[in-house]
DNA sequence: GCATGTGAATGCATTCACAGCA
DNA sequence: TGCTGTGAATGCATTCACATGC
């Protein structure tokens, strides 16, 4: 298959994982790798890796494997990571603050360039990175000034839907939502849900002494 | 179908979502609900809801719908949430601290009862909830003293595998891992990966100007 | 010879559509 | 009548197995 869309959703979810493994290999000065080895690092199987990569094009060499550097470039391109993307964090509570200071983002192509919160006590507060907390009233301007493409929502569930609508009105089309609340938004907006308690509940399921009722 | 295992993985992932919606309905004094309405709240379709719930037993009444209170009880049972489960947080950095203080856990059946970190500056530090940060050397004792069943790992990727092995050696069989690193652990241990940057990369994919190469 | 790329086969998950029951 | 519970149908995803090409 070749470089046009129609990549299955579950393949897309695995691409960041492959990218991470390949970057790790790069740092170990490995320059060619086969699907078997990628699979081991990523925790899948070789056939899955080959099928996934084949959706993006033909990057391998038969009899050899994949050239690491070039595969990294292709994956990053495919994921839209040619340039750093700017993020706004909305809700400067503990979680928002933790994410703003998290170095793991810069390393992987993202930069927090604005932080919003409606709490009057916080608006105007200068925080690390030369950022000042702004009110949501200024969201649309903030998006333009800072070239923001993604928003991370860390506000209480009760206000999440309203905030999300403001975010979309500001022109942002990709949202990572930490509020335990489904967001109802236009279909051209992509939302990913990060629900911590739900994750723990899934783990809890596996801890059951296996005969519920 | 009836109350014994063989519930598909993707159904299990949706159960916490249904539970959340049903609790919301409870707070609105709704006492009967049909699959259609649950589907709207959860963002799926009615057939999916009915099929999912049917894996757990026959809880509905034909012609009417589901009794909200009883369905909440059944779902909570099925997810192993009859009693509060105790959690350890490992890594008291910004993210660990944010999670320790996050009220959304108590509300949904979880309680952080211990916090571990190997940084000598942090060990011994008293933090909220009457908790004192402990060294990982004391992990196994801490697990016993506090009846810990789940661990949340928020340490750097480079040390995550080692830490996870200590966690498992301490008898914990469910891990939520925030480190961007695959954990290789015995198959009786359940791991869920919470990789923030990977989520953002998936969003980034959807922002691409759709002809990568 | 060796590892990719890929049709074909299998296995899950979702959706349909209706029998069964309050 | 109205809505559940569920086989049957469809649609995805994964895995197999081998032809293809270095």
Short mmCIF file of C-alpha atoms (C1' of nucleotides) in Angstrom, two decimals:
data_model
loop_
_atom_site.label_atom_id
_atom_site.label_comp_id
_atom_site.label_asym_id
_atom_site.label_seq_id
_atom_site.Cartn_x
_atom_site.Cartn_y
_atom_site.Cartn_z
CA UNK A 1 0.00 0.00 0.00
CA UNK A 2 1.14 3.55 -0.46
CA UNK A 3 1.26 6.96 1.04
CA UNK A 4 -2.34 7.98 0.94
CA UNK A 5 -4.79 7.96 3.81
CA UNK A 6 -6.95 5.10 4.94
CA UNK A 7 -4.62 4.09 7.73
CA UNK A 8 -6.62 2.05 10.27
CA UNK A 9 -7.16 3.79 13.62
CA UNK A 10 -5.41 1.10 15.62
CA UNK A 11 -2.39 1.36 13.39
CA UNK A 12 -2.27 5.11 14.01
CA UNK A 13 -2.30 4.44 17.75
CA UNK A 14 0.77 2.25 17.42
CA UNK A 15 2.83 4.64 15.31
CA UNK A 16 3.94 6.80 18.28
CA UNK A 17 5.04 3.63 20.01
CA UNK A 18 7.16 2.54 17.05
CA UNK A 19 8.61 6.02 16.80
CA UNK A 20 9.65 5.93 20.45
CA UNK A 21 11.35 2.55 20.00
CA UNK A 22 13.16 3.67 16.88
CA UNK A 23 14.46 6.81 18.56
CA UNK A 24 15.75 4.61 21.34
CA UNK A 25 17.55 2.48 18.74
CA UNK A 26 19.01 5.63 17.18
CA UNK A 27 20.48 6.61 20.52
CA UNK A 28 22.11 3.18 20.60
CA UNK A 29 23.68 3.79 17.18
CA UNK A 30 21.71 0.97 15.58
CA UNK A 31 21.19 1.79 11.93
CA UNK A 32 19.26 -1.13 10.52
CA UNK A 33 16.52 -3.05 12.27
CA UNK A 34 14.11 -5.81 11.26
CA UNK A 35 10.42 -6.09 12.02
CA UNK A 36 11.09 -8.81 14.58
CA UNK A 37 13.26 -6.53 16.72
CA UNK A 38 10.86 -3.59 16.51
CA UNK A 39 8.09 -5.93 17.58
CA UNK A 40 10.04 -7.03 20.65
CA UNK A 41 10.69 -3.45 21.71
CA UNK A 42 7.11 -2.39 21.09
CA UNK A 43 5.50 -5.49 22.54
CA UNK A 44 3.76 -6.76 19.38
CA UNK A 45 4.62 -9.26 16.66
CA UNK A 46 6.59 -8.87 13.48
CA UNK A 47 3.66 -9.32 11.11
CA UNK A 48 1.80 -6.51 12.85
CA UNK A 49 4.76 -4.18 12.51
CA UNK A 50 5.19 -4.93 8.82
CA UNK A 51 1.51 -4.52 8.07
CA UNK A 52 1.35 -1.25 10.01
CA UNK A 53 4.39 0.20 8.27
CA UNK A 54 3.17 -0.98 4.89
CA UNK A 55 0.14 1.31 5.22
CA UNK A 56 2.51 4.27 5.09
CA UNK A 57 4.60 3.13 2.13
CA UNK A 58 7.42 0.71 1.35
CA UNK A 59 10.24 1.71 3.64
CA UNK A 60 12.00 -1.59 4.14
CA UNK A 61 14.61 -3.46 2.15
CA UNK A 62 13.86 -7.14 1.53
CA UNK A 63 16.43 -9.42 3.03
CA UNK A 64 17.70 -6.64 5.32
CA UNK A 65 15.13 -4.69 7.28
CA UNK A 66 14.46 -1.00 7.88
CA UNK A 67 16.99 1.82 7.96
CA UNK A 68 16.38 3.38 11.38
CA UNK A 69 17.08 7.04 10.60
CA UNK A 70 14.96 7.08 7.51
CA UNK A 71 12.10 5.28 9.23
CA UNK A 72 12.18 7.83 12.06
CA UNK A 73 11.89 10.63 9.53
CA UNK A 74 9.02 8.92 7.72
CA UNK A 75 7.09 8.21 10.91
CA UNK A 76 7.58 11.72 12.24
CA UNK A 77 6.36 13.14 8.91
CA UNK A 78 3.40 10.83 8.93
CA UNK A 79 2.47 11.93 12.43
CA UNK A 80 2.74 15.57 11.47
CA UNK A 81 5.79 16.13 13.64
CA UNK A 82 8.00 17.94 11.14
CA UNK A 83 7.73 21.05 13.27
CA UNK A 84 7.10 21.54 16.99
CA UNK A 85 3.41 22.02 17.74
CA UNK A 86 2.27 24.56 20.28
CA UNK A 87 -0.10 23.64 23.09
CA UNK A 88 -2.37 25.55 25.42
CA UNK A 89 -3.13 24.16 28.85
CA UNK A 90 -6.52 25.10 30.20
CA UNK A 91 -6.97 24.83 33.93
CA UNK A 92 -3.92 25.68 36.01
CA UNK A 93 -4.58 23.38 38.93
CA UNK A 94 -2.13 20.81 40.16
CA UNK A 95 -2.47 18.66 37.06
CA UNK A 96 -2.22 21.61 34.68
CA UNK A 97 0.89 22.82 36.47
CA UNK A 98 2.43 19.36 36.40
CA UNK A 99 1.87 19.06 32.66
CA UNK A 100 3.18 22.56 32.00
CA UNK A 101 6.44 21.62 33.67
CA UNK A 102 6.73 18.16 32.14
CA UNK A 103 9.91 17.90 30.09
CA UNK A 104 8.72 14.80 28.23
CA UNK A 105 6.70 17.04 25.92
CA UNK A 106 9.48 19.22 24.53
CA UNK A 107 11.45 16.08 23.74
CA UNK A 108 8.66 14.73 21.61
CA UNK A 109 7.63 17.67 19.53
CA UNK A 110 5.35 19.75 21.73
CA UNK A 111 5.69 23.06 23.53
CA UNK A 112 3.31 24.62 26.02
CA UNK A 113 3.09 28.25 24.97
CA UNK A 114 0.03 29.45 26.87
CA UNK A 115 -1.90 28.62 30.02
CA UNK A 116 -5.47 29.67 30.74
CA UNK A 117 -7.55 29.62 33.91
CA UNK A 118 -10.66 31.49 34.94
CA UNK A 119 -9.73 31.69 38.61
CA UNK A 120 -9.16 35.41 39.32
CA UNK A 121 -6.43 34.52 41.82
CA UNK A 122 -4.41 32.85 39.10
CA UNK A 123 -4.94 35.17 36.13
CA UNK A 124 -1.87 37.35 35.68
CA UNK A 125 0.35 34.99 37.60
CA UNK A 126 3.75 34.56 35.94
CA UNK A 127 4.85 30.93 35.71
CA UNK A 128 7.87 29.13 34.29
CA UNK A 129 8.82 29.50 30.64
CA UNK A 130 7.97 33.20 30.59
CA UNK A 131 4.28 32.36 30.53
CA UNK A 132 1.57 34.32 32.33
CA UNK A 133 -1.75 32.68 33.21
CA UNK A 134 -4.52 34.25 31.16
CA UNK A 135 -8.28 34.34 31.45
CA UNK A 136 -10.36 32.26 29.02
CA UNK A 137 -11.82 35.52 27.72
CA UNK A 138 -8.55 35.98 25.95
CA UNK A 139 -8.41 32.46 24.55
CA UNK A 140 -9.00 33.25 20.87
CA UNK A 141 -6.36 36.01 20.90
CA UNK A 142 -3.96 33.75 22.77
CA UNK A 143 -4.37 31.07 20.11
CA UNK A 144 -3.45 33.50 17.36
CA UNK A 145 -0.57 35.14 19.20
CA UNK A 146 1.00 31.82 20.12
CA UNK A 147 0.12 29.75 17.07
CA UNK A 148 -1.64 27.16 19.19
CA UNK A 149 -2.79 23.96 17.54
CA UNK A 150 -3.66 21.70 20.48
CA UNK A 151 -5.38 22.19 23.82
CA UNK A 152 -5.08 20.14 26.99
CA UNK A 153 -8.15 20.50 29.20
CA UNK A 154 -7.65 19.97 32.94
CA UNK A 155 -10.73 21.72 34.35
CA UNK A 156 -13.48 20.15 36.50
CA UNK A 157 -15.94 17.91 34.65
CA UNK A 158 -18.84 20.27 35.33
CA UNK A 159 -17.37 23.06 33.21
CA UNK A 160 -15.49 20.96 30.64
CA UNK A 161 -18.13 21.08 27.89
CA UNK A 162 -18.41 24.88 28.01
CA UNK A 163 -14.64 25.31 28.04
CA UNK A 164 -14.29 22.91 25.12
CA UNK A 165 -16.76 24.96 23.10
CA UNK A 166 -14.69 28.08 23.73
CA UNK A 167 -11.60 26.17 22.66
CA UNK A 168 -13.22 25.13 19.40
CA UNK A 169 -14.56 28.65 18.83
CA UNK A 170 -10.95 29.79 19.16
CA UNK A 171 -10.06 27.62 16.16
CA UNK A 172 -8.35 24.70 17.89
CA UNK A 173 -9.15 21.32 16.31
CA UNK A 174 -7.36 18.87 18.61
CA UNK A 175 -8.09 18.39 22.30
CA UNK A 176 -6.69 16.14 24.99
CA UNK A 177 -9.33 16.06 27.72
CA UNK A 178 -8.45 15.06 31.27
CA UNK A 179 -11.90 15.90 32.61
CA UNK A 180 -14.03 12.79 33.21
CA UNK A 181 -16.74 14.04 30.89
CA UNK A 182 -17.59 13.25 27.30
CA UNK A 183 -17.26 16.25 25.02
CA UNK A 184 -19.87 16.78 22.34
CA UNK A 185 -18.12 18.73 19.59
CA UNK A 186 -18.20 19.18 15.79
CA UNK A 187 -16.89 16.18 13.92
CA UNK A 188 -13.89 18.01 12.50
CA UNK A 189 -12.48 18.33 16.02
CA UNK A 190 -10.44 15.39 17.31
CA UNK A 191 -10.75 14.63 21.00
CA UNK A 192 -8.80 12.12 23.04
CA UNK A 193 -9.96 11.26 26.49
CA UNK A 194 -7.46 10.77 29.32
CA UNK A 195 -9.59 9.47 32.16
CA UNK A 196 -7.36 8.40 35.00
CA UNK A 197 -10.09 6.94 37.20
CA UNK A 198 -11.44 4.93 34.29
CA UNK A 199 -7.99 3.43 33.76
CA UNK A 200 -7.83 2.47 37.41
CA UNK A 201 -11.29 0.91 37.20
CA UNK A 202 -10.15 -1.24 34.30
CA UNK A 203 -7.21 -2.36 36.42
CA UNK A 204 -9.61 -3.00 39.28
CA UNK A 205 -11.62 -5.32 37.02
CA UNK A 206 -8.54 -7.47 36.58
CA UNK A 207 -8.02 -7.65 40.34
CA UNK A 208 -11.50 -9.09 41.01
CA UNK A 209 -11.59 -12.45 42.68
CA UNK A 210 -13.29 -13.59 39.48
CA UNK A 211 -16.88 -14.34 40.29
CA UNK A 212 -18.54 -11.03 40.61
CA UNK A 213 -22.25 -11.60 41.04
CA UNK B 1 -25.17 -14.43 28.20
CA UNK B 2 -24.55 -14.66 31.91
CA UNK B 3 -22.28 -13.75 34.74
CA UNK B 4 -19.15 -15.66 33.93
CA UNK B 5 -16.00 -14.31 32.36
CA UNK B 6 -15.23 -13.98 28.69
CA UNK B 7 -16.14 -10.31 28.55
CA UNK B 8 -14.43 -8.80 25.50
CA UNK B 9 -11.62 -6.34 26.28
CA UNK B 10 -13.27 -3.45 24.50
CA UNK B 11 -16.44 -4.00 26.46
CA UNK B 12 -14.45 -3.84 29.69
CA UNK B 13 -13.00 -0.53 28.59
CA UNK B 14 -16.47 0.89 28.16
CA UNK B 15 -17.86 -0.25 31.51
CA UNK B 16 -16.28 2.61 33.50
CA UNK B 17 -17.79 5.02 31.02
CA UNK B 18 -21.28 3.57 31.48
CA UNK B 19 -20.82 3.63 35.22
CA UNK B 20 -19.94 7.30 35.13
CA UNK B 21 -23.00 8.12 33.05
CA UNK B 22 -25.29 6.11 35.31
CA UNK B 23 -23.98 7.83 38.42
CA UNK B 24 -24.67 11.12 36.72
CA UNK B 25 -28.26 9.96 36.07
CA UNK B 26 -28.58 8.92 39.72
CA UNK B 27 -27.64 12.43 40.80
CA UNK B 28 -30.46 13.66 38.57
CA UNK B 29 -32.92 11.36 40.32
CA UNK B 30 -33.55 9.36 37.14
CA UNK B 31 -34.49 5.84 38.13
CA UNK B 32 -35.08 4.04 34.87
CA UNK B 33 -33.15 4.50 31.65
CA UNK B 34 -33.12 2.80 28.25
CA UNK B 35 -30.16 1.76 26.17
CA UNK B 36 -30.74 4.62 23.77
CA UNK B 37 -30.27 7.26 26.47
CA UNK B 38 -27.20 5.57 27.94
CA UNK B 39 -25.74 5.47 24.45
CA UNK B 40 -26.28 9.21 23.99
CA UNK B 41 -24.56 10.02 27.26
CA UNK B 42 -21.69 7.65 26.59
CA UNK B 43 -21.28 8.52 22.93
CA UNK B 44 -22.08 5.10 21.44
CA UNK B 45 -25.18 3.44 20.04
CA UNK B 46 -27.97 1.54 21.74
CA UNK B 47 -27.10 -1.86 20.29
CA UNK B 48 -23.58 -1.55 21.62
CA UNK B 49 -24.81 -0.71 25.10
CA UNK B 50 -27.24 -3.64 25.17
CA UNK B 51 -24.66 -6.09 23.88
CA UNK B 52 -22.06 -4.87 26.38
CA UNK B 53 -24.44 -5.13 29.33
CA UNK B 54 -25.69 -8.51 28.19
CA UNK B 55 -22.19 -9.94 28.71
CA UNK B 56 -22.61 -9.28 32.42
CA UNK B 57 -26.09 -10.73 32.80
CA UNK B 58 -29.71 -9.80 32.13
CA UNK B 59 -30.26 -6.58 34.01
CA UNK B 60 -32.90 -4.90 31.87
CA UNK B 61 -36.66 -5.15 31.75
CA UNK B 62 -38.13 -5.63 28.28
CA UNK B 63 -40.43 -2.81 27.32
CA UNK B 64 -38.97 -0.54 30.00
CA UNK B 65 -35.23 -0.30 30.24
CA UNK B 66 -32.70 -0.56 33.06
CA UNK B 67 -33.20 0.36 36.70
CA UNK B 68 -30.40 2.88 37.30
CA UNK B 69 -29.55 2.09 40.94
CA UNK B 70 -29.39 -1.62 40.39
CA UNK B 71 -27.31 -1.26 37.24
CA UNK B 72 -24.84 0.96 39.12
CA UNK B 73 -24.47 -1.72 41.77
CA UNK B 74 -23.99 -4.45 39.18
CA UNK B 75 -21.41 -2.50 37.21
CA UNK B 76 -19.49 -1.53 40.34
CA UNK B 77 -19.45 -5.18 41.43
CA UNK B 78 -18.35 -6.28 38.03
CA UNK B 79 -15.49 -3.79 38.07
CA UNK B 80 -14.41 -4.94 41.52
CA UNK B 81 -15.40 -1.66 43.13
CA UNK B 82 -17.36 -2.98 46.11
CA UNK B 83 -14.68 -1.62 48.39
CA UNK B 84 -12.25 1.28 48.00
CA UNK B 85 -8.93 0.13 46.61
CA UNK B 86 -5.67 1.51 47.95
CA UNK B 87 -3.04 2.94 45.65
CA UNK B 88 0.65 3.68 45.93
CA UNK B 89 2.16 6.47 43.89
CA UNK B 90 5.77 5.93 42.92
CA UNK B 91 7.71 9.01 41.97
CA UNK B 92 6.82 12.18 43.85
CA UNK B 93 7.61 14.66 41.13
CA UNK B 94 5.14 17.20 39.87
CA UNK B 95 2.91 14.59 38.26
CA UNK B 96 2.99 12.29 41.27
CA UNK B 97 2.10 15.20 43.53
CA UNK B 98 -0.73 16.27 41.25
CA UNK B 99 -2.20 12.77 41.24
CA UNK B 100 -1.82 12.40 44.99
CA UNK B 101 -3.92 15.52 45.48
CA UNK B 102 -6.49 14.73 42.81
CA UNK B 103 -9.96 14.46 44.36
CA UNK B 104 -11.38 12.64 41.34
CA UNK B 105 -9.90 9.40 42.66
CA UNK B 106 -11.60 9.26 46.07
CA UNK B 107 -14.94 9.86 44.36
CA UNK B 108 -14.48 6.84 42.16
CA UNK B 109 -13.29 4.19 44.53
CA UNK B 110 -9.58 4.80 44.98
CA UNK B 111 -7.42 6.15 47.78
CA UNK B 112 -3.74 7.00 47.69
CA UNK B 113 -2.35 5.57 50.91
CA UNK B 114 1.39 5.63 50.26
CA UNK B 115 3.91 7.56 48.19
CA UNK B 116 7.40 6.38 47.34
CA UNK B 117 10.42 8.15 45.88
CA UNK B 118 14.12 7.38 45.92
CA UNK B 119 15.24 10.99 46.03
CA UNK B 120 16.90 11.44 49.44
CA UNK B 121 15.61 15.03 49.58
CA UNK B 122 12.03 13.79 49.45
CA UNK B 123 12.14 10.69 51.65
CA UNK B 124 10.66 11.50 55.04
CA UNK B 125 8.79 14.52 53.75
CA UNK B 126 5.28 14.74 55.18
CA UNK B 127 2.63 15.48 52.55
CA UNK B 128 -1.14 15.88 52.61
CA UNK B 129 -3.38 13.10 53.88
CA UNK B 130 -1.02 12.23 56.73
CA UNK B 131 1.30 10.52 54.27
CA UNK B 132 5.09 10.57 54.46
CA UNK B 133 7.21 9.94 51.37
CA UNK B 134 9.07 6.66 51.72
CA UNK B 135 12.06 5.11 50.00
CA UNK B 136 11.48 2.26 47.54
CA UNK B 137 13.51 0.05 49.88
CA UNK B 138 10.45 -0.01 52.07
CA UNK B 139 8.01 -0.75 49.24
CA UNK B 140 7.10 -4.32 50.17
CA UNK B 141 6.46 -3.38 53.82
CA UNK B 142 4.47 -0.34 52.73
CA UNK B 143 2.27 -2.54 50.53
CA UNK B 144 1.45 -4.80 53.47
CA UNK B 145 0.94 -2.01 56.00
CA UNK B 146 -1.38 -0.08 53.72
CA UNK B 147 -3.11 -2.92 51.90
CA UNK B 148 -2.04 -1.59 48.54
CA UNK B 149 -3.48 -3.21 45.42
CA UNK B 150 -2.52 -0.80 42.65
CA UNK B 151 0.56 1.24 41.80
CA UNK B 152 0.86 4.38 39.72
CA UNK B 153 4.33 4.82 38.29
CA UNK B 154 5.48 8.39 37.54
CA UNK B 155 9.25 7.96 37.43
CA UNK B 156 11.58 8.71 34.49
CA UNK B 157 11.47 6.17 31.64
CA UNK B 158 15.06 5.13 32.24
CA UNK B 159 14.31 3.65 35.66
CA UNK B 160 10.71 2.53 35.08
CA UNK B 161 11.45 -1.12 34.30
CA UNK B 162 13.50 -1.60 37.47
CA UNK B 163 10.92 0.18 39.62
CA UNK B 164 8.15 -1.93 38.08
CA UNK B 165 10.01 -5.10 38.99
CA UNK B 166 10.24 -3.94 42.60
CA UNK B 167 6.53 -3.18 42.54
CA UNK B 168 5.74 -6.66 41.31
CA UNK B 169 8.12 -8.22 43.83
CA UNK B 170 6.13 -6.36 46.48
CA UNK B 171 3.04 -8.29 45.41
CA UNK B 172 1.18 -5.62 43.42
CA UNK B 173 -0.56 -6.97 40.32
CA UNK B 174 -1.99 -3.85 38.70
CA UNK B 175 0.06 -0.92 37.42
CA UNK B 176 -0.79 2.35 35.75
CA UNK B 177 2.41 3.49 34.06
CA UNK B 178 2.95 7.12 33.12
CA UNK B 179 6.55 6.55 32.05
CA UNK B 180 6.95 6.43 28.26
CA UNK B 181 8.47 2.97 28.40
CA UNK B 182 7.04 -0.47 27.79
CA UNK B 183 7.16 -2.65 30.90
CA UNK B 184 8.12 -6.29 30.49
CA UNK B 185 6.43 -8.10 33.41
CA UNK B 186 4.93 -11.49 34.28
CA UNK B 187 1.64 -12.15 32.53
CA UNK B 188 -0.38 -12.18 35.75
CA UNK B 189 0.37 -8.48 36.19
CA UNK B 190 -1.94 -6.04 34.39
CA UNK B 191 -0.34 -2.88 33.08
CA UNK B 192 -2.02 0.10 31.52
CA UNK B 193 0.04 2.66 29.74
CA UNK B 194 -0.73 6.39 30.10
CA UNK B 195 1.56 8.01 27.58
CA UNK B 196 0.74 11.66 27.30
CA UNK B 197 3.11 12.47 24.44
CA UNK B 198 1.79 9.51 22.45
CA UNK B 199 -1.74 10.87 22.83
CA UNK B 200 -0.60 14.24 21.57
CA UNK B 201 1.14 12.59 18.63
CA UNK B 202 -2.08 10.85 17.67
CA UNK B 203 -3.82 14.23 17.77
CA UNK B 204 -0.99 15.67 15.70
CA UNK B 205 -1.64 13.01 13.05
CA UNK B 206 -5.17 14.35 12.67
CA UNK B 207 -3.87 17.90 12.24
CA UNK B 208 -1.66 17.00 9.27
CA UNK B 209 -2.38 18.83 6.07
CA UNK B 210 -3.15 15.37 4.70
CA UNK B 211 -0.39 14.53 2.30
CA UNK B 212 2.57 13.76 4.41
CA UNK B 213 5.25 12.40 2.14
"C1'" DG C 1 19.43 -16.84 2.07
"C1'" DC C 2 16.68 -13.64 4.35
"C1'" DA C 3 13.27 -10.35 5.60
"C1'" DT C 4 9.81 -7.46 3.48
"C1'" DG C 5 5.15 -6.73 1.60
"C1'" DT C 6 0.74 -8.62 0.98
"C1'" DG C 7 -3.30 -11.57 -0.41
"C1'" DA C 8 -5.95 -14.97 2.05
"C1'" DA C 9 -7.63 -16.86 6.42
"C1'" DT C 10 -8.91 -16.28 10.81
"C1'" DG C 11 -10.59 -14.02 14.77
"C1'" DC C 12 -12.89 -9.93 17.14
"C1'" DA C 13 -16.12 -6.20 17.41
"C1'" DT C 14 -19.99 -3.74 15.87
"C1'" DT C 15 -24.31 -3.38 13.84
"C1'" DC C 16 -28.65 -5.21 12.20
"C1'" DA C 17 -33.00 -6.91 12.75
"C1'" DC C 18 -36.25 -9.39 15.12
"C1'" DA C 19 -38.11 -12.86 18.48
"C1'" DG C 20 -39.51 -12.63 23.18
"C1'" DC C 21 -41.49 -10.60 26.96
"C1'" DA C 22 -43.28 -6.92 30.26
"C1'" DT D 1 -46.69 -1.30 22.30
"C1'" DG D 2 -41.88 -0.65 23.52
"C1'" DC D 3 -37.49 -2.10 24.67
"C1'" DT D 4 -34.43 -5.83 25.85
"C1'" DG D 5 -31.47 -9.76 24.59
"C1'" DT D 6 -29.35 -12.12 20.95
"C1'" DG D 7 -28.41 -14.90 16.70
"C1'" DA D 8 -26.89 -13.61 12.08
"C1'" DA D 9 -24.49 -10.35 9.05
"C1'" DT D 10 -21.16 -7.23 8.35
"C1'" DG D 11 -16.99 -4.85 8.96
"C1'" DC D 12 -12.23 -4.35 11.15
"C1'" DA D 13 -7.92 -6.10 12.84
"C1'" DT D 14 -4.60 -9.56 13.36
"C1'" DT D 15 -2.18 -13.42 11.93
"C1'" DC D 16 -0.56 -16.71 8.50
"C1'" DA D 17 2.16 -18.09 4.86
"C1'" DC D 18 4.47 -17.26 0.79
"C1'" DA D 19 5.81 -14.87 -3.52
"C1'" DT D 20 8.98 -11.16 -4.29
"C1'" DG D 21 13.26 -8.94 -4.53
"C1'" DC D 22 17.69 -7.62 -2.55
#
